[in-house]
Coordinates of C-alpha atoms in Angstrom, one line a residue:
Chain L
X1 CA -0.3 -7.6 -29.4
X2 CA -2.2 -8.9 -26.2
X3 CA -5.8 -8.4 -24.7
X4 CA -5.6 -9.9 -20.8
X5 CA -8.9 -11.5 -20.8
X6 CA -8.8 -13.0 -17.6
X7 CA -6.9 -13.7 -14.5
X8 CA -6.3 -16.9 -11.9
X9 CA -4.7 -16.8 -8.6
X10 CA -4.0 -20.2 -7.8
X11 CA -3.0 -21.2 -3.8
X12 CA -0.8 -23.8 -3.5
X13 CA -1.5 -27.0 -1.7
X14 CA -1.3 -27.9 2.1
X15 CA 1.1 -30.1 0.8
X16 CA 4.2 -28.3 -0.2
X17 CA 4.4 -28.1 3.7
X18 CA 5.6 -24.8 3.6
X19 CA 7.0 -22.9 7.1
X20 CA 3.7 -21.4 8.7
X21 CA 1.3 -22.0 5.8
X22 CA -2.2 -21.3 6.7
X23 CA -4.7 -24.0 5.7
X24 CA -5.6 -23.8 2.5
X25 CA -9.1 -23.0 2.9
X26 CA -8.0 -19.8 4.7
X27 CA -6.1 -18.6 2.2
X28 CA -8.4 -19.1 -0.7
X29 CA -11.0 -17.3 1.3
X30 CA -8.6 -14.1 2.1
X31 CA -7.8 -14.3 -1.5
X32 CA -11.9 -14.1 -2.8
X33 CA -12.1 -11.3 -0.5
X34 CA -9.2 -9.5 -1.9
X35 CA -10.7 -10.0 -5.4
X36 CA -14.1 -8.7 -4.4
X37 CA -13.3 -5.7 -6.3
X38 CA -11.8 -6.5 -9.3
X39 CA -13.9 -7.5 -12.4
X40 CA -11.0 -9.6 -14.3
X41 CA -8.6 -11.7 -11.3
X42 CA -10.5 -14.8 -9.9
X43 CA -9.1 -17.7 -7.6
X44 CA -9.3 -21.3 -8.7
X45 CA -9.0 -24.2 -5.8
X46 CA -7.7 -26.7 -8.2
X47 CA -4.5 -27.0 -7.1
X48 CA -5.3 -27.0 -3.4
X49 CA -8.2 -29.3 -3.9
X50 CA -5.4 -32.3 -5.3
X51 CA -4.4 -34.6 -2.9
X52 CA -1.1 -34.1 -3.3
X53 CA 1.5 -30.7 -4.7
X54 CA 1.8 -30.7 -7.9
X55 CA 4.6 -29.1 -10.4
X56 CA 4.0 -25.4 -11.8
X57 CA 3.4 -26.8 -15.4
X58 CA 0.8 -29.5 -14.4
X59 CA -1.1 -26.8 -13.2
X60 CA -0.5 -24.4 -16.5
X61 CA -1.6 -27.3 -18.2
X62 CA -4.8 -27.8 -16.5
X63 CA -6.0 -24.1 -17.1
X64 CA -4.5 -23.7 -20.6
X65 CA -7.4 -26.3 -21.2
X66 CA -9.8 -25.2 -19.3
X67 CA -9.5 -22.1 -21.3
X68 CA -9.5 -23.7 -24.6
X69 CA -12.6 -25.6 -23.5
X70 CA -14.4 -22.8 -22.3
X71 CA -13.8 -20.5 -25.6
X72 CA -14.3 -23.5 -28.3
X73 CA -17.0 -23.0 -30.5
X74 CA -19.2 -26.2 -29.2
X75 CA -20.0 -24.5 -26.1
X76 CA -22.5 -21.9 -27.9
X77 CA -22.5 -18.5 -29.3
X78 CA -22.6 -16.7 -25.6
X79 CA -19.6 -16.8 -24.0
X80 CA -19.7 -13.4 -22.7
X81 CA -16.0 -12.7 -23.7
X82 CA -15.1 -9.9 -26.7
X83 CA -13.3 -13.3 -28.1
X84 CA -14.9 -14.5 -30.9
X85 CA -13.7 -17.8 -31.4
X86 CA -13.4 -18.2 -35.2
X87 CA -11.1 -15.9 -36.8
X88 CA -9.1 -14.6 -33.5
X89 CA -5.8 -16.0 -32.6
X90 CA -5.9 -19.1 -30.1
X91 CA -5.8 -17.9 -26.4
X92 CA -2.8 -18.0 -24.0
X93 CA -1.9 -19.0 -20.7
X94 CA 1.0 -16.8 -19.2
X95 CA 2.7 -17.3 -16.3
X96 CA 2.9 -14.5 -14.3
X97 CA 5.5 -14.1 -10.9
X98 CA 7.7 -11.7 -9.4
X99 CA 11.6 -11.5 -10.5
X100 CA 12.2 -13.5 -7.5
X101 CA 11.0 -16.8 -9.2
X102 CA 12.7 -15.9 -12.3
X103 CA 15.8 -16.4 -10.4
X104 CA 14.5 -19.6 -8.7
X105 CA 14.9 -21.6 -11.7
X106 CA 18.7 -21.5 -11.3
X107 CA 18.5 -23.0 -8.5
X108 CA 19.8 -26.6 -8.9
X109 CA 17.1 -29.7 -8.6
X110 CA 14.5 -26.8 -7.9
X111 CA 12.6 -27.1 -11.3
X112 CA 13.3 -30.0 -14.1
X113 CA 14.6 -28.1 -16.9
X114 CA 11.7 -29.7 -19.3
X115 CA 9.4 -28.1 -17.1
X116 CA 11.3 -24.4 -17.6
X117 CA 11.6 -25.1 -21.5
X118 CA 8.1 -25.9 -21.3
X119 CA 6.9 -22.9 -19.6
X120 CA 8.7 -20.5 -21.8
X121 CA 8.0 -22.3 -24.9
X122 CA 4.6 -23.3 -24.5
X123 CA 2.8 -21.1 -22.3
X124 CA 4.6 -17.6 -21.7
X125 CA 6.3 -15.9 -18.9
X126 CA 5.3 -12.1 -17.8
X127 CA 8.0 -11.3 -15.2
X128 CA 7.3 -8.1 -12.9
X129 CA 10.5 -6.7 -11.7
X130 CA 11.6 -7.0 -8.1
X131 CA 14.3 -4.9 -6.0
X132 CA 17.4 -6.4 -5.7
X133 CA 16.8 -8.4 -8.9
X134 CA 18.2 -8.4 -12.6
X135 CA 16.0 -10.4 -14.6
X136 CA 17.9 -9.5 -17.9
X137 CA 20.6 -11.1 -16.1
X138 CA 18.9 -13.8 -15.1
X139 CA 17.4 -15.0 -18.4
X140 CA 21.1 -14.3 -20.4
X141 CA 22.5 -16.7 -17.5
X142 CA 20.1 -19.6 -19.1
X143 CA 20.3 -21.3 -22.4
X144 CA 16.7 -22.7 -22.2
X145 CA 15.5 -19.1 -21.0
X146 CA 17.7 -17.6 -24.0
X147 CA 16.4 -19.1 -26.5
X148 CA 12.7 -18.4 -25.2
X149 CA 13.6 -15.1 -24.5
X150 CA 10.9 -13.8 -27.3
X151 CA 8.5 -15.5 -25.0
X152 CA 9.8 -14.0 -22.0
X153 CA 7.7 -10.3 -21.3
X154 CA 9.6 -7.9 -18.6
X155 CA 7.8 -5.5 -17.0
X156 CA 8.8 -2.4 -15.0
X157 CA 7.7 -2.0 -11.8
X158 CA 8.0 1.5 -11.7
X159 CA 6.4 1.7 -8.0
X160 CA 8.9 -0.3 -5.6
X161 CA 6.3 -1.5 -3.7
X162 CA 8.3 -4.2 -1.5
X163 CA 5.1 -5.6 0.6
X164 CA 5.9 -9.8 1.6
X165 CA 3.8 -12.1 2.9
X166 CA 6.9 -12.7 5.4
X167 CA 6.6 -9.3 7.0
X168 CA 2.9 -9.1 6.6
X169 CA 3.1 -12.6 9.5
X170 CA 6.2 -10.9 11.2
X171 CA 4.1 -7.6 11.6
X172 CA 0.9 -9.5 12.8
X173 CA 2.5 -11.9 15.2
X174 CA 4.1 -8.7 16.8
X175 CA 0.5 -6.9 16.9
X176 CA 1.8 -4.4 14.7
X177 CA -0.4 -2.7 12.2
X178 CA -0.6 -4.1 8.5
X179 CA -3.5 -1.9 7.0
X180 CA -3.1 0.0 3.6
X181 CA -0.4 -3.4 2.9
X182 CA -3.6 -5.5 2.3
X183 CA -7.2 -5.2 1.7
X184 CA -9.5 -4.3 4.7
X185 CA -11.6 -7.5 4.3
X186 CA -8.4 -9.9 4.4
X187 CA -7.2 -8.0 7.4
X188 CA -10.6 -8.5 9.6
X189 CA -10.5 -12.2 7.7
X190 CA -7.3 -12.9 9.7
X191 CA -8.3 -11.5 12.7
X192 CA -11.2 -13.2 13.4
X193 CA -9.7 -16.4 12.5
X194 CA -6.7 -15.9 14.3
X195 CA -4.1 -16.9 12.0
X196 CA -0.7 -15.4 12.2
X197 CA -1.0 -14.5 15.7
X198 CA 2.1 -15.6 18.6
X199 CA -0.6 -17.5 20.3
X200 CA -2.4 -19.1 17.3
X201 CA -3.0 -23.2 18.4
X202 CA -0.8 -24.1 15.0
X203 CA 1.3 -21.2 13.5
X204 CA -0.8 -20.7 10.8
X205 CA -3.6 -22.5 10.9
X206 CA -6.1 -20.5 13.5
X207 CA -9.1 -21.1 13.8
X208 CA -12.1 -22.4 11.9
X209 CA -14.3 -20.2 13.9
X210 CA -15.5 -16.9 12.7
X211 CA -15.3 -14.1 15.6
X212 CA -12.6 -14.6 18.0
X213 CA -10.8 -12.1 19.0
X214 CA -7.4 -11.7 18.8
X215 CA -5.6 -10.8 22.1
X216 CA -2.7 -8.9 22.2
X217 CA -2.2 -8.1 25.2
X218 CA -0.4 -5.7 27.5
X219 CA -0.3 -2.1 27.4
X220 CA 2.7 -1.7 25.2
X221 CA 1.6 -3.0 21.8
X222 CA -0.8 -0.9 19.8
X223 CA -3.9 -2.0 19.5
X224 CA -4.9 -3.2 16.1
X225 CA -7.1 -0.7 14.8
X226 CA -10.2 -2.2 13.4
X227 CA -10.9 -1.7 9.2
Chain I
X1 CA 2.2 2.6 35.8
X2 CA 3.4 6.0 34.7
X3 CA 0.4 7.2 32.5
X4 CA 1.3 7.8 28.7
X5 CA 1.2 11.4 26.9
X6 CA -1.2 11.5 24.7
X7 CA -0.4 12.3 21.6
X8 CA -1.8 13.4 18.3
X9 CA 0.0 13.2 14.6
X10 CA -0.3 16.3 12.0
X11 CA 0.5 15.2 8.4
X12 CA 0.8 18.1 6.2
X13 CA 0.7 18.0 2.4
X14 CA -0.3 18.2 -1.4
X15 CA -2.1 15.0 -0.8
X16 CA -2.5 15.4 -4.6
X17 CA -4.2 12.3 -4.6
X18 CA -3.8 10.9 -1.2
X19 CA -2.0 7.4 -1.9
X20 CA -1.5 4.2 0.4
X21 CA 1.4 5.0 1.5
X22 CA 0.4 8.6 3.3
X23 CA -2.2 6.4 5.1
X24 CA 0.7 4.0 5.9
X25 CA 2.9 7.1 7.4
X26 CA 0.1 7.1 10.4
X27 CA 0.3 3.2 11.0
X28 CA 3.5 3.0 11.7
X29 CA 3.8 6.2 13.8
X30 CA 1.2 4.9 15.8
X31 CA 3.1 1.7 16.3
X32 CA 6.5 2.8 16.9
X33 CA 5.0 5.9 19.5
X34 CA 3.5 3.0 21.7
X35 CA 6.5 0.8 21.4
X36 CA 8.0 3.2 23.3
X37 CA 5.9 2.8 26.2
X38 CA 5.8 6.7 26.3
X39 CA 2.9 7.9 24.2
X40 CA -0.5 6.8 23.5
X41 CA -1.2 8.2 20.2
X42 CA -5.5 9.4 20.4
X43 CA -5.7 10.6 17.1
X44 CA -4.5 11.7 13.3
X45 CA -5.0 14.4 11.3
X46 CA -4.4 15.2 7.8
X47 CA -4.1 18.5 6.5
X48 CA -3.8 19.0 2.7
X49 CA -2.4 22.3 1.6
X50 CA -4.0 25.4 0.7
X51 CA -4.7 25.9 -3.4
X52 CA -2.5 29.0 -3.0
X53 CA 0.9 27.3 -2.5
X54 CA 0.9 26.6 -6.3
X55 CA 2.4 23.8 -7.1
X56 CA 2.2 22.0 -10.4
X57 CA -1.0 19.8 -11.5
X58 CA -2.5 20.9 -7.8
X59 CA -6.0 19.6 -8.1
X60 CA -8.3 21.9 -6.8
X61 CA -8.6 21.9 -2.4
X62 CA -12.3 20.5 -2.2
X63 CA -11.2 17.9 -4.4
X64 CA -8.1 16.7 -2.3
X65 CA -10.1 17.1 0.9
X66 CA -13.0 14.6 -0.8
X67 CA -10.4 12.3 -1.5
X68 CA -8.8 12.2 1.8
X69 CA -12.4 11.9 3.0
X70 CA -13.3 8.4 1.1
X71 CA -9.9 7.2 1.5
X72 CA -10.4 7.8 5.9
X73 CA -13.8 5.8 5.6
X74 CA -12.4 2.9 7.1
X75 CA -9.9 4.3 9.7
X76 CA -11.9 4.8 12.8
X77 CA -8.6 7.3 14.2
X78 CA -7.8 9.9 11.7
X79 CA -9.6 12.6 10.4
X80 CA -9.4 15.2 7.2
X81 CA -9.0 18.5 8.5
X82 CA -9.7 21.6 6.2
X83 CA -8.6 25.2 8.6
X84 CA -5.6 25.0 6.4
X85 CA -6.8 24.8 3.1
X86 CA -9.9 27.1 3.7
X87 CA -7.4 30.0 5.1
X88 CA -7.0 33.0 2.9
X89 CA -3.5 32.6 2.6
X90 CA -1.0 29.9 1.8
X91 CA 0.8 29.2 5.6
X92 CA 3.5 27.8 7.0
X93 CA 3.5 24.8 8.3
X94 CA 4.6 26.4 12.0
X95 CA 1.2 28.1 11.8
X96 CA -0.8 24.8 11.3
X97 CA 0.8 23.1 14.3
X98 CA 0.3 26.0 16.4
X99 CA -3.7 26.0 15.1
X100 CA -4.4 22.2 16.0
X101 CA -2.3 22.4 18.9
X102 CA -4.5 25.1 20.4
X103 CA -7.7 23.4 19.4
X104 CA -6.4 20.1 21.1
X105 CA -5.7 21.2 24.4
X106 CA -8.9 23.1 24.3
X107 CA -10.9 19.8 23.1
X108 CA -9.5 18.3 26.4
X109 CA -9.7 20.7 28.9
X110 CA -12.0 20.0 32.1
X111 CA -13.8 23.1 31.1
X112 CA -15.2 21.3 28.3
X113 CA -17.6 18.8 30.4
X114 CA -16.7 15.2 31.7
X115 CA -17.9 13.5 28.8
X116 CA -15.6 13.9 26.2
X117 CA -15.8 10.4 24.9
X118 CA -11.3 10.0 25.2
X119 CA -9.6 7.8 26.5
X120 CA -8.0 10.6 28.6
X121 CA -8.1 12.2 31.5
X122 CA -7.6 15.6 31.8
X123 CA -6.6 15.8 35.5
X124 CA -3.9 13.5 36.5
X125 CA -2.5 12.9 33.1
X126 CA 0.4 14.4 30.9
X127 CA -0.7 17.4 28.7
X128 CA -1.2 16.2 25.3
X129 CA 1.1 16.5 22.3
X130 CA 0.7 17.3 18.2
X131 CA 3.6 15.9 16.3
X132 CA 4.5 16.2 12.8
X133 CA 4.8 13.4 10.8
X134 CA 6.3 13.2 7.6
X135 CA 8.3 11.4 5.5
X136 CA 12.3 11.9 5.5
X137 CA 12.3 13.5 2.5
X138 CA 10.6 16.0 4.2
X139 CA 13.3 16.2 7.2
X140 CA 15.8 17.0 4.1
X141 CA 14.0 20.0 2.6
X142 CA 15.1 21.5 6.2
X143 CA 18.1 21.8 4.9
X144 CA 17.0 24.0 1.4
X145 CA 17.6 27.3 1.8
X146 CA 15.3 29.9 1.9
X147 CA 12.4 27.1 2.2
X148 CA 12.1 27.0 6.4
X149 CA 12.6 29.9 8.8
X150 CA 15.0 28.2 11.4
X151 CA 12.7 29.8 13.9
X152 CA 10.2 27.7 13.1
X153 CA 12.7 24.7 12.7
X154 CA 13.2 25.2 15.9
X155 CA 9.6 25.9 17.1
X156 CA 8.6 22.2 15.2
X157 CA 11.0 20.2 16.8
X158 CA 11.3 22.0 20.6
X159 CA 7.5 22.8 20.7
X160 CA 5.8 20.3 19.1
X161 CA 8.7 17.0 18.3
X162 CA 8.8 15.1 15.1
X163 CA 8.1 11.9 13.5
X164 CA 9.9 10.8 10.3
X165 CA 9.1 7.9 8.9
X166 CA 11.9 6.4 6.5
X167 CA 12.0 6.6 2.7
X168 CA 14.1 4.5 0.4
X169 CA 17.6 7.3 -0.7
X170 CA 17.0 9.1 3.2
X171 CA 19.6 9.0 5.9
X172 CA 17.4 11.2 8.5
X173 CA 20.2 10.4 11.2
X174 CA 22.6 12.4 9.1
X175 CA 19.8 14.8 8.2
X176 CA 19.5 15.1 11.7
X177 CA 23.2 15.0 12.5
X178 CA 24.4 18.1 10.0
X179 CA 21.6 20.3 11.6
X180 CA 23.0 22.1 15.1
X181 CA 19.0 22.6 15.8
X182 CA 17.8 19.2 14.9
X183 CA 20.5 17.6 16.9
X184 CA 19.6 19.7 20.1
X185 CA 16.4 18.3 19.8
X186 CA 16.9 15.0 18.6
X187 CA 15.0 13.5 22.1
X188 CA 12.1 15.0 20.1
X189 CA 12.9 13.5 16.8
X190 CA 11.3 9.9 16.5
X191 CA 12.6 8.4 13.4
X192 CA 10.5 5.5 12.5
X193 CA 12.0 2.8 10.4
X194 CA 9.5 1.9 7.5
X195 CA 10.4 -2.2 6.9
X196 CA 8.0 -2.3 3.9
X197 CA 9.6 -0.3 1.1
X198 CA 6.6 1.4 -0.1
X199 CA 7.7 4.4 -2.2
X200 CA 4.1 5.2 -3.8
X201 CA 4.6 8.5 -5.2
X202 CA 1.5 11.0 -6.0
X203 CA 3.9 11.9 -8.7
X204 CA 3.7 8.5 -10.2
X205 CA 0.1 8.3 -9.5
X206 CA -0.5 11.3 -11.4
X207 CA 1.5 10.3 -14.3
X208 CA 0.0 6.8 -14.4
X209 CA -3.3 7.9 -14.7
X210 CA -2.4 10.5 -17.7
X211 CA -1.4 7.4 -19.6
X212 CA -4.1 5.4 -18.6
X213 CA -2.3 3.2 -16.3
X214 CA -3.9 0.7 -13.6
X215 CA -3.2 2.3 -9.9
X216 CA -5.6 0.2 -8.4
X217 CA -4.0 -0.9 -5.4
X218 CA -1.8 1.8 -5.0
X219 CA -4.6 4.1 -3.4
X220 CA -8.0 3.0 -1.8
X221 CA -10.7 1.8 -4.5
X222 CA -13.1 4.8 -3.8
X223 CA -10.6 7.6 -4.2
X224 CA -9.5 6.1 -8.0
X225 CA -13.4 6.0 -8.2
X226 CA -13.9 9.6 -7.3
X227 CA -10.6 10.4 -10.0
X228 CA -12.3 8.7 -12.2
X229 CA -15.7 10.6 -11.9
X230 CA -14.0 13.8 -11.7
X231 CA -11.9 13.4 -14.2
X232 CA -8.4 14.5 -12.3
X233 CA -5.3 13.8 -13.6
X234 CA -6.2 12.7 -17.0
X235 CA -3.9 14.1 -19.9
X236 CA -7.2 15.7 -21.1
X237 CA -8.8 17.0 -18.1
X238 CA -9.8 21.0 -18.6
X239 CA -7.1 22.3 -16.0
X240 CA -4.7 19.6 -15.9
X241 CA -5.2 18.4 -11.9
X242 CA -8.6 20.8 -11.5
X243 CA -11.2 18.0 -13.6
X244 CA -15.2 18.4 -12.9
X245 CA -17.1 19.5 -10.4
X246 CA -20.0 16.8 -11.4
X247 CA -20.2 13.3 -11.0
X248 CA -20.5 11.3 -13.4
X249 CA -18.0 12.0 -16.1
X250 CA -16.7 9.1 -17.6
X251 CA -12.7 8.9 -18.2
X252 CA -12.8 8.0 -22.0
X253 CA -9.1 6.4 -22.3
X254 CA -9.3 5.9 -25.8
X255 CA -8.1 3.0 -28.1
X256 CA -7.9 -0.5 -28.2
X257 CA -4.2 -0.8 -27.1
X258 CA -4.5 1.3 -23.6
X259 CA -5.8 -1.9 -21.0
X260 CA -9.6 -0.4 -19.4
X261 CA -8.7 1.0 -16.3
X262 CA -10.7 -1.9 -13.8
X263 CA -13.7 -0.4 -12.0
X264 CA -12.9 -0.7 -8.8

């Protein structure tokens, strides 16, 4: 029924004031260089550019028209898509998170329930499955999510492939090594920037400087071998 | 300071393809051996197995070993070795440790010439050691029977030690535990817990690709590329698993409902 046509990573904002978030800036950069090999994902710095956080479905609303704008037939005959604008269906902006997040929404005065009903009704929700997590269950647990539930794509993740952002700081703060979890480029990214080291200035935040080193010290941790 | 044993890791295996998490096997080794404050781990190798063990969809040797060659690009401490898979003869795996073993301790004797461009040396410092790493699911098949001489059993984890990284289903203490000759060598038994669940499976790899499946990120970019050009693993390849010898061939998935597999 669906041709992807495109895909957004988009950071969150300094704002949310999440534990040990790394400026924004560094993590839109990690993410371009993850995304230097793939010919479909791109990052967008909208969100992070606002002054301040802003709910999920502002920001679905935002690229839902962005992409309306960008496919309409008054920006010219070249769009470099296989869309053709006139007789195909309208495009659609999915959501697209882990099990995990699924669940999040039953967690009271987390989301405003227009938002959800909004999100499953007007946009879309693809839903990759998580260890640990039912999302059947979790959608049957919701009326708003219920009714939607046409709107609502599962998807198998048949490799259990359990890498966090959580364990990938843990790991790095302890000098321990985190290659083949991420991409090379983000790896020698965070080294020479410092972040998510014990001794960064800010937890987080490292360094605006290109090429320090980080120091692990001591002859008992491994050093970290170099992409 | 009591100097460190230097030590050397020996993965054996299809490697049919080489995935993310094989590579991962070695990282956390390494860390866990120098978290001991013990070893000081100089080096990795990975042996794929000879064509003549026969198992199912084995693509052909030269292609595993070009695989494991493109995917070690960017580790600057293990190595691709090919005595095993260029012997006449399937071996056991007793015979491969014995091989590298040999070659190791010759690599760093004094006879060799000062400059051997280690971190070792030779003199003062503890002989070095080749362990075999693998995954516990591997620790398990000790317990098959028929499948391991116990002599050799013996010979791994006396002569050589082991280190078993952890796999989601594995208890490699109990492994460990019902064996009389693992547990009177379990001070040469490292088990190494694995906190990132990573259960990349060739077997899934392989059977992703026949349906035209995406497993970028599940193994390096250039080694999908090389699949790709080869044609390996496709439900149509000539010998299922054996694909090309050129370059060059394109992967023609087919149909408008299967997603193009992203060029890497």
């Amino acid at each position: 029924m669906y041709q992807v046509i495109g895909g957004i990573i988009s950071p969150v904002n300094d704002n949310y004031k999440k534990k040990d978030l790394a400026a924004a800036h560094h993590r839109v950069a990690m993410v371009q260089l993850a995304l230097q090999m793939s010919d479909w994902i791109r990052v967008d710095t909208w969100e992070c550019e606002q002054a301040q956080w802003m709910e999920t479905v502002k920001v679905l609303r935002h690229h839902h028209h962005q992409l309306l704008r960008s496919l309409s037939p008054e920006e010219g005959p070249d769009q470099g898509t296989a869309v053709s604008p006139a007789p195909a269906a309208a495009p659609e902006l999915k959501f697209l998170c882990g099990a995990d997040v699924l669940k999040t929404f039953q967690t009271p005065n987390l989301w405003k329930d227009e938002h959800i009903q909004e999100i499953v009704e007007k946009f879309g929700l693809v839903c990759v499955g998580r260890a640990g997590h039912d999302p059947k269950a979790y959608i049957m647990g919701s009326p708003i999510l219920r009714r939607y539930q046409h709107n609502i794509h599962l998807v198998r993740e048949p490799v259990q492939n359990e890498i966090s952002a959580t364990y990938i700081r843990s790991a790095l703060g302890q000098g321990q090594s985190v290659k083949y979890l991420l991409p090379d480029a983000v790896i020698a990214y965070i080294k020479n920037h410092n972040l998510y080291s014990r001794d960064s200035p800010q937890k987080g935040n490292g360094t605006r400087n290109s090429g320090a080193e980080t120091g692990q010290g001591g002859p008992a941790t491994a050093p970290l071998s170099s992409p």
